[in-house]
Amino acid sequence: MNSYPIDTTVETLSPGRSYDNAVTAFGVNGTDKMELEVKPSFSFEKEKFIVELDLQ
């Protein structure tokens, strides 16, 4: 797998979340279970969703 930079890392993280293994934006190093926190960009709700990923 080739690595390449993605333009920017969003500086908004919820409490308890971290950038561990993050390169920039959504680039990650590693093959393990991870969680991605998603909040729709154009939503007026404060609800966030957690998507579990198993990188192999």
Short mmCIF file of C-alpha atoms in Angstrom, two decimals:
data_model
loop_
_atom_site.label_atom_id
_atom_site.label_comp_id
_atom_site.label_asym_id
_atom_site.label_seq_id
_atom_site.Cartn_x
_atom_site.Cartn_y
_atom_site.Cartn_z
CA MET A 1 0.00 0.00 0.00
CA ASN A 2 1.32 3.44 -0.90
CA SER A 3 1.02 6.31 1.55
CA TYR A 4 0.21 9.82 0.48
CA PRO A 5 -0.75 12.98 2.34
CA ILE A 6 -4.29 14.28 2.38
CA ASP A 7 -4.61 18.07 2.43
CA THR A 8 -5.74 18.88 5.97
CA THR A 9 -6.53 17.36 9.32
CA VAL A 10 -9.73 18.63 10.86
CA GLU A 11 -8.88 20.09 14.25
CA THR A 12 -12.22 19.25 15.86
CA LEU A 13 -12.20 16.13 18.02
CA SER A 14 -14.74 15.10 20.61
CA PRO A 15 -13.53 14.48 24.17
CA GLY A 16 -11.99 11.03 24.50
CA ARG A 17 -11.03 10.79 20.81
CA SER A 18 -7.47 10.94 19.50
CA TYR A 19 -5.38 11.18 16.34
CA ASP A 20 -3.50 7.97 17.18
CA ASN A 21 -2.12 6.46 13.95
CA ALA A 22 -3.59 9.27 11.85
CA VAL A 23 -1.40 10.66 9.10
CA THR A 24 -3.64 13.56 8.05
CA ALA A 25 -7.39 13.74 7.52
CA PHE A 26 -8.54 10.13 7.09
CA GLY A 27 -5.18 8.56 6.27
CA VAL A 28 -4.25 5.95 8.90
CA ASN A 29 -1.37 3.58 9.53
CA GLY A 30 -2.14 0.18 10.97
CA THR A 31 -4.42 -2.80 10.65
CA ASP A 32 -6.69 -3.02 13.64
CA LYS A 33 -10.17 -2.13 14.81
CA MET A 34 -10.86 1.60 14.75
CA GLU A 35 -13.81 3.92 15.17
CA LEU A 36 -14.79 6.80 12.92
CA GLU A 37 -16.99 9.51 14.40
CA VAL A 38 -19.30 11.04 11.80
CA LYS A 39 -21.45 14.15 11.97
CA PRO A 40 -23.27 15.26 8.82
CA SER A 41 -21.83 18.57 7.60
CA PHE A 42 -25.11 20.30 6.87
CA SER A 43 -27.06 19.01 9.85
CA PHE A 44 -28.46 21.29 12.53
CA GLU A 45 -28.65 18.34 14.92
CA LYS A 46 -25.78 17.74 17.33
CA GLU A 47 -26.08 13.98 16.91
CA LYS A 48 -22.89 12.14 15.94
CA PHE A 49 -22.59 8.56 14.76
CA ILE A 50 -19.83 6.06 15.50
CA VAL A 51 -18.85 3.72 12.67
CA GLU A 52 -16.67 0.76 13.65
CA LEU A 53 -13.98 -0.22 11.14
CA ASP A 54 -11.85 -3.37 10.98
CA LEU A 55 -8.82 -2.51 8.85
CA GLN A 56 -7.14 -5.57 7.36
#
